[in-house]
Amino acid sequence: LTGGVMKVATVEEMRRLDGEATERFGIPEILLMENAALAVVSVMEKTAPLAGERVVIVCGTGNNGGDGFAVARLLLSRGADVTVIFPGNPEKLTGSAAVNYGMLRRLPLRLENPVSTEMLPPSLASCDRIVDALFGTGLTREVTGLHREIIEAVNRAGKPVTSVDIPSGVSGDTGEILGTAVRARQTVTFGLPKRGNLLYPGAAFCGKLFVSHISFPPPLYGDERIPVAVNGPVPLPPRKDAGHKGDFGEALFVAGASGYYGAPLLSAKAFLRAGGGYARLAAPRSVIPVIAGKGSEIVFHPQGETVSGSLSPDSLKPILETAGRTDFVVLGPGLSLNDETARLARDLAGKLDRPLLIDGDGLTALSASPHILKKRKAPTILTPHMGEMARLTGRPVSELERDRLEILRETSLALRSFIVLKGAHTLVSEPGGRTWINLTGNSGMATAGAGDVLTGCIAAMAGLGLDLAGAVRMGVLVHGLAGDLAARSLGEDGLLAGDLLRFLPRALKTIRKQQ
């Protein structure tokens, strides 16, 4: 949770930074390659002594392979028993990779050059560790043939694998698995993390991720042309010693329907548990007694309802009047898919002049009329899961999964909205194009109601005094941290959304202690 902003680069952005390091700052490519190899060896030394270890290094013909050649030389100097598997044509090596290969040829180690699966040496099965330097971040097509067989042999060997920059077979830009990929125990990436290091499914193949700056000058790290970064903590305003509940935000939750009691309760209570001051809930009058029994801290505004027990269109005026006395509105948790209620949701979105967070059934209602979102004057926050994002964009989930980050950025700009795309490593995008990859959270949070807790967290961060961009980012981070604290205490299996509520105060306390 500490440290400054860490940018996350595309493959092309990283190539540009490499070029600037050499051309603008005069740092030779061969030095960058040497520093990369030193970083890999340094990480490996943290696991166990290298002297006497049998290490197999699988190298390709690009600069990633060049890094591997340099790693082999350094491991040999530390007393390791080194075998290099190089399934390529040495004549295709260029630049610093060719220089390091030339040095390698003169050293007392085993250099294997298989041209078929049958020629793969048995050392993969008998070694202590493997270094994966087969492909770098620039891989763009599916892995086939001998290279595929080598990756599968590496995975079958069951040895600890250290991947250089990114596991071979993972797309550097999207995290997509290009046919097959190395499953690393640890990955050492250089300069900046790549998108593929942090986006799933590729992130799951990286193991523990280490970032080495390999002597890049500081101006390169914060390049403003790179719009994506890791979602780090935003400083929280101090709580006023003499503050009253109005000083910590007043939020209205438009939520709930017959049979949907948990979503509005979790959202409003999360707002209070995350530090918000005053939570109001506009819900159908028949559902309020049930919710009130578990949410006595909430202020209730009973509304008219449809025959099915959802909010009726005649609730529009009283809800707008109540919203006029609040700072922030949440629309959608447990709202139901009733047609009349969906019409109400669209009318509210078009008329509300407060920051508006739309979630759940509210997103479904608005996905049919995105023009309403584009015309809103006040800020809008959308918190879809992948299925809801598919409805908002009109694109299939399979397409979203292939390039979720860029589609998210495009949609945020088109709808003039902040968008929180929920999932493993939740993404946050601002209408101006800046995007954040959140690293808190765990699989135990894949449970009903967890998204409702998130809506309350975001509203609470706005109530504490953060600007809207900071509130969205911190809401996501605090929500994930509460999940991590809950999992540490209870385990991931069987984690409930209600458990997240219990750990929200501890998450805030943890963050404030580190400010």
C-alpha positions as a printed NumPy array, in Angstrom:
array([[  0.   ,   0.   ,   0.   ],
       [  3.009,   2.296,   0.118],
       [  5.096,   4.037,  -2.52 ],
       [  4.42 ,   6.367,  -5.406],
       [  2.501,   5.806,  -8.619],
       [  3.787,   2.901, -10.693],
       [  2.95 ,   3.116, -14.372],
       [  2.026,  -0.001, -16.355],
       [  3.358,  -0.101, -19.916],
       [  2.292,  -1.61 , -23.199],
       [  4.937,  -3.435, -25.209],
       [  5.289,  -0.45 , -27.549],
       [  5.525,   2.034, -24.668],
       [  8.281,  -0.069, -23.109],
       [ 10.184,  -0.179, -26.401],
       [  9.994,   3.595, -26.537],
       [ 11.371,   3.896, -23.007],
       [ 14.185,   1.461, -23.84 ],
       [ 15.017,   3.587, -26.861],
       [ 14.995,   6.794, -24.818],
       [ 17.245,   5.246, -22.187],
       [ 19.792,   4.543, -24.916],
       [ 19.386,   7.579, -27.177],
       [ 18.448,  10.327, -24.709],
       [ 20.465,   9.196, -21.695],
       [ 23.276,   7.317, -23.434],
       [ 22.798,   4.027, -21.564],
       [ 24.073,   1.223, -23.851],
       [ 21.677,  -1.627, -24.612],
       [ 24.278,  -4.141, -23.467],
       [ 24.29 ,  -2.475, -20.011],
       [ 20.492,  -2.64 , -19.764],
       [ 20.652,  -6.338, -20.657],
       [ 23.343,  -6.936, -18.038],
       [ 21.297,  -5.124, -15.391],
       [ 18.252,  -7.208, -16.324],
       [ 20.245, -10.404, -15.884],
       [ 21.62 ,  -9.187, -12.546],
       [ 18.064,  -8.497, -11.386],
       [ 16.969, -12.038, -12.294],
       [ 19.93 , -13.607, -10.498],
       [ 19.35 , -11.389,  -7.453],
       [ 15.748, -12.596,  -7.184],
       [ 16.818, -16.225,  -7.608],
       [ 19.406, -15.841,  -4.821],
       [ 16.634, -14.808,  -2.408],
       [ 15.088, -18.275,  -2.753],
       [ 18.148, -20.457,  -2.135],
       [ 21.939, -20.402,  -2.617],
       [ 22.935, -20.855,  -6.241],
       [ 26.235, -22.696,  -5.772],
       [ 25.818, -26.312,  -6.821],
       [ 22.259, -25.789,  -8.112],
       [ 21.438, -27.458, -11.429],
       [ 19.781, -24.724, -13.492],
       [ 18.333, -25.043, -16.99 ],
       [ 17.823, -21.812, -18.948],
       [ 15.562, -21.899, -21.998],
       [ 16.406, -19.068, -24.406],
       [ 14.868, -17.701, -27.587],
       [ 16.379, -15.641, -30.417],
       [ 15.218, -12.189, -29.285],
       [ 16.416,  -9.874, -26.524],
       [ 14.578, -12.023, -23.975],
       [ 16.897, -14.849, -24.993],
       [ 19.822, -12.423, -24.736],
       [ 18.803, -11.735, -21.134],
       [ 18.815, -15.502, -20.601],
       [ 22.326, -15.873, -22.038],
       [ 23.558, -13.195, -19.605],
       [ 21.734, -14.93 , -16.723],
       [ 23.521, -18.183, -17.63 ],
       [ 26.918, -16.486, -17.468],
       [ 26.145, -14.891, -14.091],
       [ 24.783, -18.135, -12.624],
       [ 27.913, -19.966, -13.738],
       [ 30.057, -17.358, -11.972],
       [ 28.109, -18.066,  -8.767],
       [ 28.873, -21.753,  -8.889],
       [ 25.682, -23.088, -10.473],
       [ 25.665, -26.092, -12.819],
       [ 24.206, -24.493, -15.956],
       [ 22.532, -25.914, -19.061],
       [ 21.231, -23.607, -21.796],
       [ 18.549, -24.868, -24.183],
       [ 18.503, -22.7  , -27.295],
       [ 16.044, -23.982, -29.95 ],
       [ 17.016, -21.334, -32.489],
       [ 19.424, -20.359, -35.236],
       [ 22.409, -18.439, -33.824],
       [ 22.679, -16.558, -37.113],
       [ 19.356, -14.825, -36.345],
       [ 20.731, -13.288, -33.16 ],
       [ 21.491,  -9.572, -33.359],
       [ 22.799,  -6.774, -31.157],
       [ 23.373,  -7.422, -27.475],
       [ 21.766, -10.876, -27.668],
       [ 24.403, -11.93 , -30.213],
       [ 27.187, -10.468, -28.025],
       [ 26.008, -12.419, -24.982],
       [ 25.664, -15.6  , -27.044],
       [ 29.24 , -15.158, -28.23 ],
       [ 30.436, -14.931, -24.624],
       [ 28.362, -17.968, -23.695],
       [ 30.017, -20.102, -26.393],
       [ 33.369, -19.696, -24.63 ],
       [ 32.177, -20.763, -21.17 ],
       [ 32.269, -24.236, -19.545],
       [ 28.54 , -24.977, -19.585],
       [ 26.215, -27.201, -21.607],
       [ 24.629, -25.533, -24.625],
       [ 21.867, -27.622, -26.248],
       [ 20.389, -26.718, -29.637],
       [ 17.359, -29.026, -30.152],
       [ 15.565, -28.9  , -33.481],
       [ 12.849, -31.418, -32.565],
       [ 10.987, -32.65 , -29.512],
       [ 13.   , -35.872, -29.523],
       [ 16.188, -33.843, -29.039],
       [ 15.014, -32.118, -25.835],
       [ 17.65 , -32.907, -23.183],
       [ 16.649, -34.856, -20.052],
       [ 18.054, -32.046, -17.896],
       [ 14.601, -30.394, -17.711],
       [ 13.348, -33.284, -15.602],
       [ 16.465, -33.619, -13.435],
       [ 17.393, -29.989, -12.737],
       [ 16.704, -27.968,  -9.573],
       [ 15.409, -24.8  , -11.252],
       [ 14.418, -23.46 , -14.655],
       [ 14.811, -19.979, -16.099],
       [ 12.315, -19.124, -18.832],
       [ 13.774, -16.686, -21.395],
       [ 12.125, -18.167, -24.477],
       [  9.798, -15.341, -25.517],
       [  9.559, -11.797, -24.236],
       [  6.628,  -9.401, -24.142],
       [  6.495,  -8.971, -27.914],
       [  4.86 , -12.322, -28.688],
       [  1.757, -11.686, -30.824],
       [  0.825, -15.07 , -32.295],
       [ -0.079, -18.463, -30.933],
       [  2.82 , -20.633, -29.81 ],
       [  3.138, -23.782, -31.932],
       [  5.567, -26.529, -32.878],
       [  8.794, -27.074, -30.992],
       [  8.375, -23.962, -28.86 ],
       [  5.002, -25.176, -27.645],
       [  6.516, -28.563, -26.803],
       [  9.3  , -26.879, -24.836],
       [  6.838, -24.787, -22.799],
       [  4.763, -27.862, -22.018],
       [  7.918, -29.777, -21.063],
       [  8.902, -26.944, -18.7  ],
       [  5.475, -27.111, -17.053],
       [  5.556, -30.918, -16.826],
       [  8.96 , -30.826, -15.126],
       [  7.349, -29.36 , -12.011],
       [ 10.444, -27.343, -11.093],
       [ 10.494, -23.774,  -9.734],
       [ 10.494, -21.483, -12.765],
       [ 11.757, -17.907, -12.927],
       [ 10.408, -16.115, -16.004],
       [ 12.32 , -13.248, -17.562],
       [ 10.065, -10.174, -18.08 ],
       [  6.893, -12.24 , -18.629],
       [  6.101, -15.974, -18.793],
       [  6.587, -17.214, -22.339],
       [  3.239, -17.515, -24.092],
       [  1.542, -14.615, -22.279],
       [  0.623, -11.545, -24.345],
       [  2.496,  -8.529, -23.016],
       [ -0.4  ,  -6.194, -23.799],
       [ -3.517,  -8.135, -22.806],
       [ -2.509, -11.023, -20.543],
       [ -4.051, -13.434, -23.067],
       [ -2.588, -16.949, -23.202],
       [ -1.368, -17.47 , -26.753],
       [ -1.999, -21.187, -27.043],
       [  0.063, -22.215, -24.026],
       [  2.259, -20.469, -21.467],
       [  4.902, -21.15 , -18.849],
       [  3.584, -21.297, -15.286],
       [  6.232, -19.41 , -13.335],
       [  6.785, -19.355,  -9.595],
       [  8.267, -15.871,  -9.953],
       [  8.678, -13.337, -12.739],
       [ 11.21 , -10.513, -12.929],
       [ 10.043,  -7.713, -15.202],
       [ 12.104,  -4.697, -16.214],
       [ 11.637,  -0.935, -16.209],
       [  7.897,  -1.013, -15.577],
       [  5.373,  -3.848, -15.226],
       [  3.661,  -4.69 , -18.489],
       [ -0.097,  -4.92 , -18.807],
       [  0.187,  -8.665, -19.364],
       [  1.955,  -9.046, -16.009],
       [ -1.102,  -7.681, -14.181],
       [ -4.115,  -8.59 , -16.329],
       [ -5.719, -12.019, -16.013],
       [ -5.315, -14.736, -17.096],
       [ -1.635, -13.867, -17.644],
       [ -1.209, -12.524, -14.12 ],
       [ -1.96 , -15.98 , -12.734],
       [  1.002, -17.411, -14.712],
       [  3.532, -14.885, -13.337],
       [  3.674, -16.147,  -9.764],
       [  5.289, -13.542,  -7.529],
       [  6.111, -10.464,  -9.602],
       [  9.296,  -8.43 ,  -9.114],
       [  9.919,  -5.117, -10.898],
       [ 13.516,  -4.025, -11.504],
       [ 14.281,  -0.583, -12.909],
       [ 17.618,  -1.795, -14.394],
       [ 19.126,   1.734, -14.009],
       [ 16.403,   3.564, -15.953],
       [ 16.572,   7.31 , -15.131],
       [ 13.634,   8.444, -12.907],
       [ 12.049,  10.684, -15.603],
       [ 11.166,   7.554, -17.59 ],
       [  9.13 ,   5.973, -14.769],
       [  6.499,   8.691, -14.602],
       [  6.077,   9.261, -18.346],
       [  2.738,  11.094, -18.653],
       [  2.177,   9.54 , -22.072],
       [  1.539,   6.205, -20.317],
       [ -2.117,   6.351, -19.204],
       [ -2.26 ,   3.155, -17.121],
       [ -0.922,   2.714, -13.586],
       [ -1.212,   0.478, -10.541],
       [ -3.975,   1.686,  -8.235],
       [ -2.116,   2.916,  -5.167],
       [ -3.588,   4.632,  -2.094],
       [ -4.804,   8.222,  -2.355],
       [ -4.125,  10.26 ,   0.827],
       [ -7.266,  10.387,   2.967],
       [ -8.258,  13.742,   4.465],
       [ -7.924,  13.748,   8.274],
       [-11.185,  13.328,  10.168],
       [-12.356,  16.538,  11.847],
       [-12.048,  16.229,  15.609],
       [-15.232,  18.277,  16.068],
       [-16.982,  16.945,  12.963],
       [-20.628,  15.913,  12.831],
       [-22.231,  13.315,  10.597],
       [-22.84 ,  15.838,   7.831],
       [-19.1  ,  16.492,   7.59 ],
       [-18.485,  12.91 ,   6.464],
       [-20.931,  12.794,   3.605],
       [-24.612,  12.162,   3.098],
       [-25.541,   9.515,   0.538],
       [-28.879,   8.379,  -0.841],
       [-29.272,   4.752,  -1.925],
       [-32.096,   4.09 ,  -4.392],
       [-32.316,   0.35 ,  -4.127],
       [-34.223,  -2.747,  -3.142],
       [-37.34 ,  -4.637,  -4.169],
       [-39.454,  -7.485,  -2.9  ],
       [-37.092, -10.44 ,  -2.494],
       [-33.996,  -8.202,  -2.787],
       [-33.217,  -7.133,   0.762],
       [-29.5  ,  -7.815,   1.006],
       [-28.205,  -5.505,  -1.732],
       [-29.608,  -2.227,  -0.348],
       [-28.649,  -3.185,   3.208],
       [-25.058,  -4.067,   2.271],
       [-24.599,  -0.913,   0.183],
       [-25.864,   1.498,   2.828],
       [-24.056,  -0.225,   5.707],
       [-20.808,  -0.328,   3.724],
       [-21.047,   3.451,   3.341],
       [-21.244,   3.817,   7.113],
       [-18.612,   1.156,   7.842],
       [-16.175,   2.84 ,   5.433],
       [-16.468,   6.165,   7.231],
       [-19.516,   7.824,   5.665],
       [-21.691,   9.986,   7.884],
       [-25.366,   9.722,   6.907],
       [-26.969,   6.967,   4.835],
       [-30.483,   7.322,   3.432],
       [-32.324,   4.497,   1.68 ],
       [-35.217,   5.049,  -0.721],
       [-36.869,   1.651,  -1.15 ],
       [-40.363,   0.198,  -1.665],
       [-42.331,   0.654,   1.548],
       [-43.031,  -3.079,   1.945],
       [-39.343,  -4.064,   2.026],
       [-38.179,  -1.437,   4.517],
       [-39.318,  -3.244,   7.697],
       [-37.201,  -6.259,   6.744],
       [-34.111,  -4.128,   6.051],
       [-34.638,  -1.938,   9.121],
       [-34.375,  -4.982,  11.363],
       [-30.698,  -5.334,  10.375],
       [-29.856,  -1.745,   9.485],
       [-31.035,   0.471,  12.313],
       [-28.312,   3.036,  11.517],
       [-29.89 ,   3.783,   8.119],
       [-32.492,   6.537,   7.568],
       [-35.383,   5.132,   5.51 ],
       [-37.549,   6.831,   2.885],
       [-40.477,   4.522,   2.023],
       [-41.609,   4.793,  -1.594],
       [-44.496,   3.661,  -3.751],
       [-44.183,   0.27 ,  -5.368],
       [-45.29 ,  -1.736,  -8.345],
       [-47.469,  -4.83 ,  -8.177],
       [-44.296,  -6.933,  -8.065],
       [-42.907,  -4.976,  -5.101],
       [-40.3  ,  -2.81 ,  -6.864],
       [-40.034,   0.995,  -6.922],
       [-42.828,   2.565,  -8.937],
       [-42.462,   5.505, -11.361],
       [-44.432,   7.782,  -9.002],
       [-41.376,   7.676,  -6.709],
       [-39.522,   9.98 ,  -9.109],
       [-40.426,  13.305,  -7.494],
       [-39.891,  12.354,  -3.814],
       [-36.582,  10.663,  -4.657],
       [-35.377,  13.763,  -6.522],
       [-36.375,  15.94 ,  -3.57 ],
       [-34.472,  13.715,  -1.134],
       [-31.461,  13.574,  -3.452],
       [-31.354,  17.373,  -3.418],
       [-30.407,  17.217,   0.28 ],
       [-27.576,  14.724,  -0.195],
       [-24.054,  14.774,  -1.635],
       [-24.05 ,  11.482,  -3.534],
       [-26.59 ,   9.029,  -5.001],
       [-26.297,   5.28 ,  -5.561],
       [-28.821,   3.77 ,  -7.967],
       [-29.424,   0.109,  -8.66 ],
       [-28.548,  -2.455,  -5.959],
       [-31.403,  -4.985,  -5.834],
       [-33.645,  -2.671,  -7.871],
       [-35.142,  -5.577,  -9.893],
       [-35.663,  -5.812, -13.651],
       [-39.289,  -4.671, -13.565],
       [-40.028,  -2.569, -16.676],
       [-41.663,   0.269, -14.725],
       [-38.744,   0.412, -12.307],
       [-36.268,   0.396, -15.176],
       [-38.08 ,   3.427, -16.614],
       [-37.799,   5.114, -13.225],
       [-34.056,   4.392, -13.157],
       [-33.594,   5.991, -16.568],
       [-35.642,   9.056, -15.547],
       [-33.619,   9.445, -12.364],
       [-30.313,   9.163, -14.192],
       [-31.388,  11.879, -16.591],
       [-32.633,  14.29 , -13.917],
       [-30.331,  13.83 , -10.91 ],
       [-27.85 ,  16.669, -10.493],
       [-25.646,  14.867,  -7.973],
       [-22.69 ,  12.511,  -8.477],
       [-24.39 ,   9.247,  -9.372],
       [-23.109,   5.7  ,  -9.021],
       [-25.085,   3.164, -11.069],
       [-24.763,  -0.521, -10.243],
       [-26.527,  -3.843, -10.754],
       [-30.06 ,  -3.603, -12.086],
       [-29.573,   0.125, -12.654],
       [-26.873,  -0.692, -15.205],
       [-29.192,  -3.091, -16.988],
       [-31.838,  -0.371, -17.191],
       [-29.388,   2.208, -18.565],
       [-27.613,  -0.114, -20.997],
       [-30.592,   0.254, -23.351],
       [-30.299,   4.066, -23.272],
       [-26.618,   5.037, -23.048],
       [-27.412,   8.49 , -24.476],
       [-28.776,   9.41 , -21.024],
       [-25.335,   8.884, -19.534],
       [-23.668,  10.994, -22.209],
       [-25.976,  13.941, -21.481],
       [-25.57 ,  13.981, -17.707],
       [-24.046,  17.192, -16.337],
       [-23.031,  15.762, -12.938],
       [-20.369,  13.025, -12.7  ],
       [-21.365,   9.409, -13.311],
       [-19.772,   6.219, -12.004],
       [-20.618,   2.814, -13.494],
       [-19.609,  -0.398, -11.691],
       [-20.297,  -3.308, -14.073],
       [-19.154,  -6.886, -13.893],
       [-18.158,  -8.453, -17.212],
       [-21.717,  -9.438, -18.209],
       [-23.034,  -5.935, -17.503],
       [-20.099,  -4.459, -19.414],
       [-21.054,  -6.617, -22.377],
       [-24.568,  -5.142, -22.279],
       [-23.24 ,  -1.593, -21.96 ],
       [-20.89 ,  -1.956, -24.932],
       [-22.875,  -4.354, -27.103],
       [-19.785,  -6.581, -27.363],
       [-19.59 , -10.256, -26.378],
       [-17.774, -11.199, -23.182],
       [-15.205, -13.159, -25.212],
       [-14.173,  -9.965, -27.032],
       [-14.009,  -7.992, -23.784],
       [-11.781, -10.601, -22.186],
       [ -9.278, -10.39 , -25.044],
       [ -8.701,  -6.646, -24.585],
       [-10.669,  -5.488, -21.555],
       [ -8.407,  -2.57 , -20.712],
       [ -8.581,  -0.759, -24.047],
       [-12.319,  -1.404, -24.449],
       [-12.835,  -0.067, -20.924],
       [-10.927,   3.134, -21.739],
       [-12.892,   3.647, -24.961],
       [-16.223,   3.105, -23.19 ],
       [-15.359,   5.433, -20.329],
       [-14.577,   8.182, -22.817],
       [-17.682,   7.504, -24.94 ],
       [-20.076,   7.475, -21.956],
       [-18.289,  10.341, -20.181],
       [-18.27 ,   8.196, -17.052],
       [-15.923,   6.691, -14.53 ],
       [-16.107,   2.924, -14.978],
       [-15.113,   0.27 , -12.452],
       [-14.867,  -3.053, -14.282],
       [-15.175,  -5.578, -11.472],
       [-13.255,  -8.844, -11.371],
       [ -9.832, -10.217, -10.481],
       [ -7.597,  -7.117, -10.543],
       [-10.501,  -4.695, -10.941],
       [ -9.93 ,  -1.899, -13.473],
       [-10.829,   1.751, -12.912],
       [-11.024,   4.149, -15.849],
       [-11.586,   7.908, -15.842],
       [-13.385,   9.744, -18.672],
       [-10.109,  11.45 , -19.606],
       [ -8.409,   8.128, -20.353],
       [ -6.349,   7.477, -17.223],
       [ -6.806,   3.905, -16.034],
       [ -5.795,   2.046, -12.891],
       [ -5.226,  -1.655, -12.207],
       [ -6.22 ,  -2.554,  -8.649],
       [ -4.214,  -5.273,  -6.928],
       [ -6.105,  -5.687,  -3.636],
       [ -8.769,  -8.369,  -3.29 ],
       [ -8.956, -12.147,  -3.612],
       [-11.125, -14.971,  -4.949],
       [-13.082, -15.211,  -1.697],
       [-14.769, -11.959,  -2.722],
       [-16.415, -13.699,  -5.67 ],
       [-19.624, -13.965,  -3.675],
       [-23.11 , -12.47 ,  -3.768],
       [-23.259,  -8.966,  -2.333],
       [-19.558,  -8.095,  -2.591],
       [-20.305,  -5.627,  -5.394],
       [-22.957,  -3.948,  -3.244],
       [-20.351,  -3.381,  -0.547],
       [-18.13 ,  -1.758,  -3.183],
       [-20.791,   0.839,  -4.058],
       [-20.967,   1.928,  -0.424],
       [-17.173,   2.135,  -0.186],
       [-16.937,   4.468,  -3.167],
       [-19.699,   6.708,  -1.804],
       [-17.953,   6.805,   1.584],
       [-14.634,   7.905,   0.074],
       [-16.425,  10.836,  -1.555],
       [-18.036,  11.607,   1.811],
       [-14.623,  11.69 ,   3.487],
       [-13.615,  14.513,   1.154],
       [-11.749,  12.944,  -1.77 ],
       [-12.369,  14.264,  -5.261],
       [-14.396,  11.875,  -7.374],
       [-11.424,  10.282,  -9.132],
       [ -9.738,   9.641,  -5.8  ],
       [-12.98 ,   8.403,  -4.262],
       [-13.515,   5.803,  -6.981],
       [ -9.925,   4.571,  -6.793],
       [ -9.852,   4.444,  -3.006],
       [-13.275,   2.827,  -2.793],
       [-11.999,  -0.021,  -4.947],
       [ -8.724,  -0.298,  -3.024],
       [-10.35 ,  -0.208,   0.442],
       [-12.964,  -2.764,  -0.622],
       [-10.248,  -5.15 ,  -1.829],
       [ -8.121,  -4.593,   1.273],
       [-11.072,  -5.387,   3.527],
       [-11.448,  -8.623,   1.566],
       [ -7.755,  -9.416,   2.022],
       [ -7.942,  -8.777,   5.757],
       [-11.071, -10.921,   6.01 ],
       [ -9.409, -13.73 ,   4.048],
       [ -6.321, -13.546,   6.253],
       [ -8.516, -13.97 ,   9.316],
       [-11.189, -16.353,   8.01 ],
       [ -9.822, -17.879,   4.802],
       [-11.153, -17.356,   1.29 ],
       [-13.556, -20.312,   1.318],
       [-16.967, -19.31 ,   2.603],
       [-16.226, -15.584,   2.785],
       [-19.473, -13.563,   2.84 ],
       [-20.193,  -9.989,   1.821],
       [-21.159,  -9.325,   5.432],
       [-17.616, -10.296,   6.458],
       [-16.297,  -7.466,   4.287],
       [-18.39 ,  -5.002,   6.314],
       [-16.704,  -6.146,   9.506],
       [-13.235,  -5.533,   8.117],
       [-13.827,  -2.157,   6.443],
       [-12.901,  -0.135,   9.573],
       [ -9.695,  -2.156,   9.924],
       [ -8.861,  -1.52 ,   6.255],
       [ -9.267,   2.246,   6.786],
       [ -7.173,   2.062,   9.949],
       [ -4.414,   0.215,   8.07 ],
       [ -4.341,   2.843,   5.332],
       [ -4.352,   5.799,   7.705],
       [ -1.447,   4.324,   9.69 ],
       [  0.651,   4.18 ,   6.511],
       [ -0.096,   7.748,   5.376]])
